[in-house]
XYZ file of C-alpha atoms in Angstrom:
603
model
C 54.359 -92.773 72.079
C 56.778 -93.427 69.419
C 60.623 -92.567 69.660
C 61.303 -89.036 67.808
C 64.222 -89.612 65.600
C 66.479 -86.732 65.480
C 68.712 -85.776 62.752
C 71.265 -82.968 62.782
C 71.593 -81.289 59.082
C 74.189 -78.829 58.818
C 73.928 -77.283 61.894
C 70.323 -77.944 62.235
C 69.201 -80.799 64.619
C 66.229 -82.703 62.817
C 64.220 -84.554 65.320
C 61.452 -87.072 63.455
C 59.095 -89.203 65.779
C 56.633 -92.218 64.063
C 53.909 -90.824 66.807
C 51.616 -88.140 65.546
C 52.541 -89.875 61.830
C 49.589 -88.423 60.181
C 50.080 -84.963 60.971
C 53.672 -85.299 59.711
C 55.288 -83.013 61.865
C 59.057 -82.426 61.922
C 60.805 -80.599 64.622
C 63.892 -78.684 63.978
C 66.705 -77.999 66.742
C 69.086 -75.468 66.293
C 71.537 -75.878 69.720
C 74.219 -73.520 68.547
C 74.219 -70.582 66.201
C 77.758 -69.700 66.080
C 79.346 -73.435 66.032
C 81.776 -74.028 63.101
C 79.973 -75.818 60.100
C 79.976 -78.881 58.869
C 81.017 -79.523 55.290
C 78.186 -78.184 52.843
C 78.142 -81.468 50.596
C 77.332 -83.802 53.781
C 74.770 -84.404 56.153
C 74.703 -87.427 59.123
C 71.642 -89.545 59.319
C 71.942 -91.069 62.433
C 75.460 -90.548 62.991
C 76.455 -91.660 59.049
C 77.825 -89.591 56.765
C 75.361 -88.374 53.649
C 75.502 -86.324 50.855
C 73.593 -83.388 50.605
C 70.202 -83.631 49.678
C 69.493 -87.239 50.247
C 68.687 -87.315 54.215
C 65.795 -88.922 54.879
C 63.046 -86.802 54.766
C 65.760 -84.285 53.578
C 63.290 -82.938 50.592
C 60.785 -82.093 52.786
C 62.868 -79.828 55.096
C 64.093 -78.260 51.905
C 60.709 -77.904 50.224
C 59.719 -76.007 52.950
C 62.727 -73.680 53.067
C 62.245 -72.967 49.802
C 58.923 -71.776 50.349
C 59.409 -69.295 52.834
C 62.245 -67.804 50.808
C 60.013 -67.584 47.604
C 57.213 -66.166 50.348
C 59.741 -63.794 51.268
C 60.519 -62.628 47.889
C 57.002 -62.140 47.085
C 56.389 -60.035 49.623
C 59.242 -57.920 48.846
C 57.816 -57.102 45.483
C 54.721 -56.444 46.331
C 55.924 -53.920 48.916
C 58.018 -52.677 46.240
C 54.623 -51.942 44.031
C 52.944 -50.664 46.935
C 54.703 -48.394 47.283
C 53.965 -46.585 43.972
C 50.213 -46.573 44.837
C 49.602 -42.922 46.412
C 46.435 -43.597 46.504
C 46.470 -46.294 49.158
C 46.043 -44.412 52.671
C 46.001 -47.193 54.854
C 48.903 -48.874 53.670
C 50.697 -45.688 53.800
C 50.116 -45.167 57.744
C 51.358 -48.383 57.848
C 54.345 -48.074 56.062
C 54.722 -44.743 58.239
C 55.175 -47.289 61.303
C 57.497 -49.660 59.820
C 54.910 -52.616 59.610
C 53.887 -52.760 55.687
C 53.734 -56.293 54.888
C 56.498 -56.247 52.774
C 58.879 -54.943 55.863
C 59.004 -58.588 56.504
C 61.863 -58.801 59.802
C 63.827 -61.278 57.509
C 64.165 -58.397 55.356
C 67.643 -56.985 54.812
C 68.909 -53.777 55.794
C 69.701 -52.095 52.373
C 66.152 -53.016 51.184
C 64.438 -51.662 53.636
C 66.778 -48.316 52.961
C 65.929 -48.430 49.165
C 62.244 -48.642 50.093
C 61.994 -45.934 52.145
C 64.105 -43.614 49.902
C 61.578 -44.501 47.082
C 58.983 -43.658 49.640
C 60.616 -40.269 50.281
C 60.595 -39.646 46.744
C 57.426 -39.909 46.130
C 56.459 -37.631 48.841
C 58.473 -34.958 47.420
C 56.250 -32.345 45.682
C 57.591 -31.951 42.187
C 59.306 -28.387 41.376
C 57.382 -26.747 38.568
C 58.972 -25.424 35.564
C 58.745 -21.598 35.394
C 56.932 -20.644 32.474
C 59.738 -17.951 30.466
C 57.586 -14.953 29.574
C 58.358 -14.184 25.967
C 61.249 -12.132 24.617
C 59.919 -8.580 23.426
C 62.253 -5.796 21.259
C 61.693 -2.590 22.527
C 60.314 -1.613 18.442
C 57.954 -4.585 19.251
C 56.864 -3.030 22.432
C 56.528 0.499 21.289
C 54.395 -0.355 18.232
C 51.500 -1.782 20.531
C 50.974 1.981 22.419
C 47.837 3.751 21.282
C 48.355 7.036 20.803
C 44.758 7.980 21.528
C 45.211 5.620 24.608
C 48.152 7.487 25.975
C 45.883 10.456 25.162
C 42.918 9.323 27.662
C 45.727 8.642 29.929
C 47.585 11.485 30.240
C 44.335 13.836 30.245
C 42.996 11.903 33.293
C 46.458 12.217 34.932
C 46.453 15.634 34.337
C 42.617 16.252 35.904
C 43.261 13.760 38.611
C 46.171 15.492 39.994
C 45.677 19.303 38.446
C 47.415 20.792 41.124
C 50.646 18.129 41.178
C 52.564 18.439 38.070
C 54.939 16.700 39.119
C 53.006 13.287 39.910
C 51.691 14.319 36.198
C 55.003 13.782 34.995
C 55.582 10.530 37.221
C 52.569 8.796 35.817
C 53.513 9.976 32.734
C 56.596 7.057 32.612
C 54.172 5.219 34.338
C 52.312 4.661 31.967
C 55.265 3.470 29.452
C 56.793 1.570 32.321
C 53.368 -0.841 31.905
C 53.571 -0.273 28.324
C 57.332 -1.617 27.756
C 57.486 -4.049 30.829
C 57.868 -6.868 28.592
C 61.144 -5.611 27.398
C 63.942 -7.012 29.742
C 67.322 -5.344 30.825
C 68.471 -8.471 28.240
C 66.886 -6.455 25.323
C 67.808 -3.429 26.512
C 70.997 -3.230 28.042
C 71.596 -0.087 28.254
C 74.846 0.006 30.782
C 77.014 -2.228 27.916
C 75.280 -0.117 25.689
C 76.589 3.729 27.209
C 79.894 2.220 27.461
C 80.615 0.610 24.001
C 78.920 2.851 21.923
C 80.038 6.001 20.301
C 77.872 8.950 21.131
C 76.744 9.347 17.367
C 74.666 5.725 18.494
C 73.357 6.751 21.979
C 71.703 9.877 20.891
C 68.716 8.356 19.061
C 68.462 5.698 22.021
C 66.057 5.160 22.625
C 63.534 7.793 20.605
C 64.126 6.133 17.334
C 62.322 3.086 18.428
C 59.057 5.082 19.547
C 56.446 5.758 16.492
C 55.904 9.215 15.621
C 52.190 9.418 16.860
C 53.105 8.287 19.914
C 56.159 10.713 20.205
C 53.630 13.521 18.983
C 51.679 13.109 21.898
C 54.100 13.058 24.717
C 55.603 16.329 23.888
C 52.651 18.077 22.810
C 51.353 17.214 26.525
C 54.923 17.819 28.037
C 55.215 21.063 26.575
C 52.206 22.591 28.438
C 54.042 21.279 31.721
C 55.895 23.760 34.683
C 59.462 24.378 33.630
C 60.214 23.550 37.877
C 58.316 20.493 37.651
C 60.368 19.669 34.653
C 63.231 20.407 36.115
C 62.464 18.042 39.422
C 61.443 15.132 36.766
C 64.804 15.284 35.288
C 66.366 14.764 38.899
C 63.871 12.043 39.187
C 64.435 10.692 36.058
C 68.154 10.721 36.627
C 68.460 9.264 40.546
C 66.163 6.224 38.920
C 68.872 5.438 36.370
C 71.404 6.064 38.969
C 69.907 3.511 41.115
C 70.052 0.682 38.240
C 73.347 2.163 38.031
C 74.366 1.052 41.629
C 72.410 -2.480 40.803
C 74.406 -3.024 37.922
C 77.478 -2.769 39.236
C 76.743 -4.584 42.641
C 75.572 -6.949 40.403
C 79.040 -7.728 38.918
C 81.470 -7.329 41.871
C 79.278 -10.292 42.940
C 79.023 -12.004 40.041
C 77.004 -13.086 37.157
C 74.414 -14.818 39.413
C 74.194 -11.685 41.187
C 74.216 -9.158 38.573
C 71.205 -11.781 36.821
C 69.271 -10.926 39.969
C 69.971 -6.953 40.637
C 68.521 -6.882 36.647
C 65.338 -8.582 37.403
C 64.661 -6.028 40.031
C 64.582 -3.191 37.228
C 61.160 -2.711 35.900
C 61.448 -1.776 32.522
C 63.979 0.925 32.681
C 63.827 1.505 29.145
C 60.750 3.567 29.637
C 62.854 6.221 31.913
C 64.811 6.733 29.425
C 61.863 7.361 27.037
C 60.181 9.841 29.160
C 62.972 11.618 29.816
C 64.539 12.131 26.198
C 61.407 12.974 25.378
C 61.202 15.893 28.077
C 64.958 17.146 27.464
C 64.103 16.988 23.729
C 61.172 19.210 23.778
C 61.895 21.404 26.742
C 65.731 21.851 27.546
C 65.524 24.925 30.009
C 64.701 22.075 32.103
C 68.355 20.508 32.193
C 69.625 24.191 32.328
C 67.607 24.626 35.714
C 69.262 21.847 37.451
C 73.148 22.192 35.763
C 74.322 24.150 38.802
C 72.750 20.678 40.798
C 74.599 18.636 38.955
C 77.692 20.423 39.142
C 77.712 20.809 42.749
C 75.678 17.551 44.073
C 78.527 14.555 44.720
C 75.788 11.881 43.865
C 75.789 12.958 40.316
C 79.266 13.442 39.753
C 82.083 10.427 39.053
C 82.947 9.573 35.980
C 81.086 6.409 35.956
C 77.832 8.528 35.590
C 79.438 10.367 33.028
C 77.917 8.552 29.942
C 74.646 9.009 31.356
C 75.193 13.151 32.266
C 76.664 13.436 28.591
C 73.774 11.487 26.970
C 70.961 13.820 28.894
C 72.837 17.205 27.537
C 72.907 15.800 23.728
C 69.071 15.350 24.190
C 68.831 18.624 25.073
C 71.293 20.076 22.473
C 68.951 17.962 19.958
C 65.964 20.611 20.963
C 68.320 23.373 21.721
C 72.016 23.743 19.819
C 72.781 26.434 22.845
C 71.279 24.482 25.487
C 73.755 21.637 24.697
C 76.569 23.986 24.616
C 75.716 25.656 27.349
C 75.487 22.589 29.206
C 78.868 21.570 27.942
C 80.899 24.706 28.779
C 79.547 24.741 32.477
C 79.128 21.480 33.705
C 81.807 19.468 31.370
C 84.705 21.469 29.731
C 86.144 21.529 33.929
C 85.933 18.003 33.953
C 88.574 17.969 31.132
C 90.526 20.379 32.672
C 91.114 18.003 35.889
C 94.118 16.387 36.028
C 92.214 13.327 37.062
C 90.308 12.998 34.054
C 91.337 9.800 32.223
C 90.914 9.347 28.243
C 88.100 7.812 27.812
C 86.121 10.468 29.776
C 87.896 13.208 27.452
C 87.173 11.359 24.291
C 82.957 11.256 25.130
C 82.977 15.184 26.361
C 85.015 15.735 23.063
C 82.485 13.537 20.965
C 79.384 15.814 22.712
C 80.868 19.351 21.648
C 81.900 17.672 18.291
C 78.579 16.323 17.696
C 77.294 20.290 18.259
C 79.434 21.761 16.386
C 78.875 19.741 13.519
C 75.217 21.135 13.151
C 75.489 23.168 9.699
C 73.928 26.281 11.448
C 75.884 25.952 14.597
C 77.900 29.099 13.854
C 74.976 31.244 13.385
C 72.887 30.268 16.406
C 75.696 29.799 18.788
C 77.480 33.480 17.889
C 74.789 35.218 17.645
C 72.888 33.575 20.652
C 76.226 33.575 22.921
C 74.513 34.963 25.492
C 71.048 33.315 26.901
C 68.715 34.438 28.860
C 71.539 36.525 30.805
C 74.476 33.950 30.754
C 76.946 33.341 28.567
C 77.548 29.544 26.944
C 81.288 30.429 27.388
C 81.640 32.408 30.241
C 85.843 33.651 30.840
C 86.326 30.692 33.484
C 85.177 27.982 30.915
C 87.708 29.703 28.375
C 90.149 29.973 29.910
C 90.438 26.308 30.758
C 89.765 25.850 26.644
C 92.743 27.782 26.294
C 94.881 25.810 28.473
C 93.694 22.795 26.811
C 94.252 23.813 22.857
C 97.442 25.752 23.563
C 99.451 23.325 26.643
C 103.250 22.505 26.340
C 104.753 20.705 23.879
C 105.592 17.829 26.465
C 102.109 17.555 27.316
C 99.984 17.560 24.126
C 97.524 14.583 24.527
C 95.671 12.840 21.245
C 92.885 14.920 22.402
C 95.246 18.119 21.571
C 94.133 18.175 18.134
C 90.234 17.856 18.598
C 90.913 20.951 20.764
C 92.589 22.900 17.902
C 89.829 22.041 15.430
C 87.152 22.975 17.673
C 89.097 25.652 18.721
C 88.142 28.782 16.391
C 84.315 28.723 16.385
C 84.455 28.009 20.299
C 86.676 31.394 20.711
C 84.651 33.529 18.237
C 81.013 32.238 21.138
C 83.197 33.281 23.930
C 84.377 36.510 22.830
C 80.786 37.400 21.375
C 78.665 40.052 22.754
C 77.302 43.638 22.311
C 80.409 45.930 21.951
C 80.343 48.928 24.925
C 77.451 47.034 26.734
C 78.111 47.325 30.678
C 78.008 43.346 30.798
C 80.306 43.100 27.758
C 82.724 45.205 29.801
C 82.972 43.158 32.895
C 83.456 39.817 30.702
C 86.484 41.818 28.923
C 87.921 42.450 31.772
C 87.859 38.850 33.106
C 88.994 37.598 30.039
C 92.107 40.200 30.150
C 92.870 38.873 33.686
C 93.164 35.393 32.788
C 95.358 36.144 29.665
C 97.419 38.332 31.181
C 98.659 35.751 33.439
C 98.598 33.074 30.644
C 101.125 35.313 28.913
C 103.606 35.324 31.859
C 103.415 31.237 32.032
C 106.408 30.821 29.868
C 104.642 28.300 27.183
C 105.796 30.042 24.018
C 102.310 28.609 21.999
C 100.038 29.109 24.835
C 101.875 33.351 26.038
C 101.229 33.902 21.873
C 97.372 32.838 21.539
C 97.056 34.868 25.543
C 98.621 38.185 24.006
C 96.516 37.978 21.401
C 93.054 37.619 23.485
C 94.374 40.618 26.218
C 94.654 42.928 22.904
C 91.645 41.975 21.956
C 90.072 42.619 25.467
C 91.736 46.548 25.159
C 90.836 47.130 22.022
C 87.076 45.940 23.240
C 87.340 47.749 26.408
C 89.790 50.296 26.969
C 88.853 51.116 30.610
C 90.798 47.489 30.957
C 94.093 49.812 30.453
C 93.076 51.185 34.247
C 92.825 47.279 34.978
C 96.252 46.760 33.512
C 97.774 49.567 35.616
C 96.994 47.867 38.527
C 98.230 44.630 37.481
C 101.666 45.810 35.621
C 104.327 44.717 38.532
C 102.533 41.534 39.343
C 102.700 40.419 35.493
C 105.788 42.361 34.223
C 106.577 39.843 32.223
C 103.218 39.287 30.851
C 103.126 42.786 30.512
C 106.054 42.660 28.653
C 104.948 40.364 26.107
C 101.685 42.439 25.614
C 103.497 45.555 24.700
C 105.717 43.989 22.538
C 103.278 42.293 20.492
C 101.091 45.759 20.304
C 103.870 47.530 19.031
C 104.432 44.542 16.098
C 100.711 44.694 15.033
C 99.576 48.643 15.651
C 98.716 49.079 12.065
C 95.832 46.502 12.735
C 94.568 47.413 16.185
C 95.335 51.267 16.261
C 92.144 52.196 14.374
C 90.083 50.829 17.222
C 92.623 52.600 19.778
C 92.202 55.488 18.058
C 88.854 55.678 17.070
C 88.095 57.983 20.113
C 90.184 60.516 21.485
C 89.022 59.380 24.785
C 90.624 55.633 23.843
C 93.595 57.013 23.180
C 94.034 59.461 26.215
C 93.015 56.513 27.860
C 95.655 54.369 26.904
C 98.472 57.290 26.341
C 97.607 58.224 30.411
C 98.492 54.369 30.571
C 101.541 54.198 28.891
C 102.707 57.431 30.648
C 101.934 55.541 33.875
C 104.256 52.451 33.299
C 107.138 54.605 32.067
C 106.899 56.197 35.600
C 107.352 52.635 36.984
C 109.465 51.514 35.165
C 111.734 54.616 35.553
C 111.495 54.578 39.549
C 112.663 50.563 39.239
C 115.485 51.223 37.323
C 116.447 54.038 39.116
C 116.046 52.105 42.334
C 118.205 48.930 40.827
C 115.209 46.252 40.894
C 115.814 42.835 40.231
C 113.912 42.985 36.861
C 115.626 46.111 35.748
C 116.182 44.230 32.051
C 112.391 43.622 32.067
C 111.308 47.433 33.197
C 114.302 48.475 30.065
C 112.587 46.286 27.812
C 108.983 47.227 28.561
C 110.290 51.049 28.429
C 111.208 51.183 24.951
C 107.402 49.643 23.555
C 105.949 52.386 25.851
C 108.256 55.269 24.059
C 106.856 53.639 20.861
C 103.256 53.781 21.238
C 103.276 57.060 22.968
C 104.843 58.182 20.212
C 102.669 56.684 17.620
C 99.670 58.169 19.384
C 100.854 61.525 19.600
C 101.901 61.171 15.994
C 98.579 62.725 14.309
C 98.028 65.343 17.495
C 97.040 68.001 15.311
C 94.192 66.471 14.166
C 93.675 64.363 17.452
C 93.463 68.040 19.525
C 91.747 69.726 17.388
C 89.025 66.420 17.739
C 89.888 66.223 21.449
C 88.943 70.269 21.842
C 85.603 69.382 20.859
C 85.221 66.772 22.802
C 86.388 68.625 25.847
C 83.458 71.369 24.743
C 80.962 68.506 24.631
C 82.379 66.824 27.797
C 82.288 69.987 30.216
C 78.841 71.140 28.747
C 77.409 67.534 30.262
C 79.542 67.711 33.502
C 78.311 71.515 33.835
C 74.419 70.819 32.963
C 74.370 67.495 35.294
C 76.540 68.393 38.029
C 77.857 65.094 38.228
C 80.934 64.541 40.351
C 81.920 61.429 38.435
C 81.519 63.603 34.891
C 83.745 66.401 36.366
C 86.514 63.722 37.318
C 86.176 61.801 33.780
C 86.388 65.561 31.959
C 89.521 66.224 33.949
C 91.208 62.810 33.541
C 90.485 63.569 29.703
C 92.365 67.143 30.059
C 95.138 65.323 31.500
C 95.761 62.469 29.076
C 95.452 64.742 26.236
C 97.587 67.938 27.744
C 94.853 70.336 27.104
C 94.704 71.877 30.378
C 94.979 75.657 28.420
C 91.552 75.390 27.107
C 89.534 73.705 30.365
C 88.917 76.752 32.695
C 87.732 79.232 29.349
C 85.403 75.816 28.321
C 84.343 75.894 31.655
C 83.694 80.005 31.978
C 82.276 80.254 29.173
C 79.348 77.303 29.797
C 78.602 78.754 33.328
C 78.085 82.419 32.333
């Protein structure tokens, strides 16, 4: 066996032996890994320095390195493509185990990392794109009902549940919940829109959109419905909008990714809002059924639910001018007169009666239907806070003062309108001359002027409110005071209503004889208001006077009515006709003729 020569090549130990020569074998020693290398541009051939590249059989060592590194780098790229080839099962258990042919173990770390993150890729499903479902105006929406559709619809409803109206009335905005699904809180929203809009905008939302057959249709069904189940739709109605409402609002204290979701969540609320216009519209009793609800309920009341309470009342006051007033005078006008309320919530109640009044028959329907149904649009404890609010202190006049004034007149002429000597026009007389009597004492020179004024009115109305007066004199001296004085500056305009009956004025002359006796008795006794007794002495002395003026005539008048007045107590032997005969004798100082009147009838 031939000697095997051994080279050492840059850390490599070449051994090359002459035996074996025609298999041409080389052997390659590498004795240590981590010795310090030799210089790169030399190698030894037995133990002599050479330069790089010229050992002998130096080429061949390198021709062979050289092909395992291009080996190395084809395998590389073809694991590379292989890996784009989802098709290829086997290779991809394989590359699941770490053993694909191009994971060669000479492979570097990073490339092995890309790989596999390309691999993962791959695997990855890839998200599909959400189709957008097209945009769609609410006039777009609206034009595609059938009228003769909704027709079918609402006649099966109505045989289906017969016995349910309300469920009626559910799938009712059912059926234009499916009908205007495609338009999105984005085309309609409605929450931006109650709170930037004047009311002269919101009132037509969102009925002008809907085509007149269709609108035909829906109220000529809804007006055959239950007033009650009416009235529960409303609520129903109502607590749905509420609910976007809440939405809305979550929506934004968590912001605009938030309030994007809460909106999704509303199907079409447009169509709520349709079906109930359209039910306030043709039947407004139904609001008027559920006021006292929404007055007292605390889920209904805040003045962020405001817009929507003032929108549903000028739907109604769109079907029925007294409806909306009605509405207004119970349920609103004591919003104003909270302290709490702020400006904004003053200026859309103020736009709602302005928008009523501003109907060119207002003044005829609202006067002469001022009472409906048994209740008044302005009953005394709505006026009185209307009063307050047109007539306040000079320090506290608001730029809402004004609108008060102007709407001032025609709203005073509804409340004080009624039938004259009716028993319920009595009692509201007297409640108004309660609350103006102790207007008059507040000290507000504007505001005790405009409350004189009404309790004169209330006497002249009523005179048995004289009787109320008594009562009331020491607790409102003042007041009092300021009534007497301004009857005594206008008696030529209110003393042909006194007068226009003796029994009026024995009525009020027994009156006025009753506060001189009080105020005598607190002077006499040295009150602390002795100035104010004086002073309301003297306009007592002066209307007693003036009534007594035209006696003559006035007895002679009040003889026959004394004849007249004991013939009914004496036919009906009625206790309470005896006592109102005698008071009469008494006022009028005609106790000479009573007992022959009174002989004479029995015999």
């Amino acid at each position: 066996m031939d000697p095997i020569e051994s080279v050492e090549y840059d850390g490599f130990q070449i051994s090359n032996g002459n035996s074996h020569a025609d298999h041409g074998w080389k052997k390659v020693v590498y004795p240590k890994r981590n010795r310090k290398q030799k210089p790169s541009d030399q190698t030894l051939t037995n133990g002599k320095s050479v330069p790089n590249g010229n050992a002998a059989n130096g080429d061949n060592v390198f021709r062979s390195l050289e092909e395992q590194a291009e080996d190395r780098r084809k395998r590389i790229l073809a694991a590379k493509m292989a890996v784009t080839d989802e098709e290829d099962e086997s290779r991809s258990k394989h590359r699941s185990n770490g053993y694909d042919e191009g994971y060669g173990f000479d492979d570097s770390d990073d490339e092995i990392a890309a790989r596999k993150e390309a691999e993962e890729k791959e695997k990855k499903p890839k998200a599909k794109k959400k189709e957008k479902k097209p945009k769609v105006s609410l006039p777009e929406a609206a034009a595609q009902i059938d009228p003769s559709n909704l027709e079918a619809f609402l006649l099966e409803a109505s045989e289906s549940y017969a016995s349910q109206p309300e469920i009626q009335l559910m799938r009712f905005a059912d059926y234009f919940g499916r009908a205007l699904s495609g338009v999105s809180s984005v085309q309609f929203p409605w929450v931006k829109m109650f709170k930037e809009s004047p009311l002269s905008k919101l009132i037509d939302v969102p009925l002008s959109h809907i085509p007149e057959p269709v609108y035909k249709t829906s109220v000529d069904w809804i007006n055959q419905r239950p007033i009650e189940a009416l009235g529960a739709f409303v609520l129903w109605a109502f607590d749905c909008i509420l609910t976007d409402l809440a939405a809305h609002q979550g929506g934004a204290k968590s912001g605009k990714k938030g309030a994007q979701q809460q909106h999704t969540s509303s199907k079409s609320q447009v169509a709520i809002f349709v079906a109930l216009a359209m039910v306030l519209r043709k039947k407004p009793d139904a609001l008027t059924n559920v006021l006292p609800t929404l007055r007292e309920n605390p889920k209904y009341q805040g003045q962020d639910k405001l817009p929507v309470v003032v929108w549903m009342m000028a739907q109604a006051s769109q079907g029925d001018l007294s409806v909306g007033l009605l509405s207004w005078a119970h349920n609103l006008l004591p919003v104003v007169g909270n302290k709490n309320c702020n400006p904004q919530s003053r200026d859309l109640i103020l736009q709602l009666v302005e928008k009523i009044l501003s109907n060119p028959k207002a003044k005829t329907i609202l006067v002469s239907g001022a009472v409906r149904k048994g209740e008044r649009l302005i009953p005394p404890p709505s006026f009185e806070i209307l009063v307050r609010l047109t007539f306040p202190a000079s320090s506290a006049r608001v730029k809402a003062t004004e609108r008060f004034e102007s709407v001032y007149p025609l709203l005073k002429e509804v409340a004080l309108a009624g039938a004259p000597g009716s028993k319920a026009m009595k009692q509201v007389t007297q409640q108004i001359f309660t609350f103006a009597l102790g207007l008059a004492g507040e000290g507000n020179p504007v505001l005790v002027k405009e409350a004189t004024s009404i309790a004169i009115w209330a006497v002249t109305q009523n005179v048995d409110c004289c009787k109320h007066w008594d009562n009331l004199y020491k607790e409102n001296l003042e007041a009092s005071v300021a009534v007497l004085k301004r009857l005594v500056e206008e008696w030529k305009e209110h003393s042909l209503k006194l007068s226009s009956s003796p029994s009026n004025a024995a009525t009020l002359n027994l009156t006025m004889k009753s506060f001189r006796l009080k105020n005598e008795e607190a002077i006499t006794e040295g009150r602390g208001n002795g100035s104010l007794y004086k002073e309301a002495d003297k306009s007592c002395k002066v209307i007693s006077g003036r009534l007594s003026h035209g006696s003559g005539c006035l007895k002679g008048t009040a003889i026959t009515l004394v004849v007249l007045a004991a013939a009914a107590a004496v036919l009906s032997s009625n206790p309470e006709a005896t006592s109102e005969l005698k008071n009469l004798v008494d006022s009028l100082e005609l106790h000479q003729y009573y007992n022959p009147i009174i002989t004479a009838l029995k015999n």
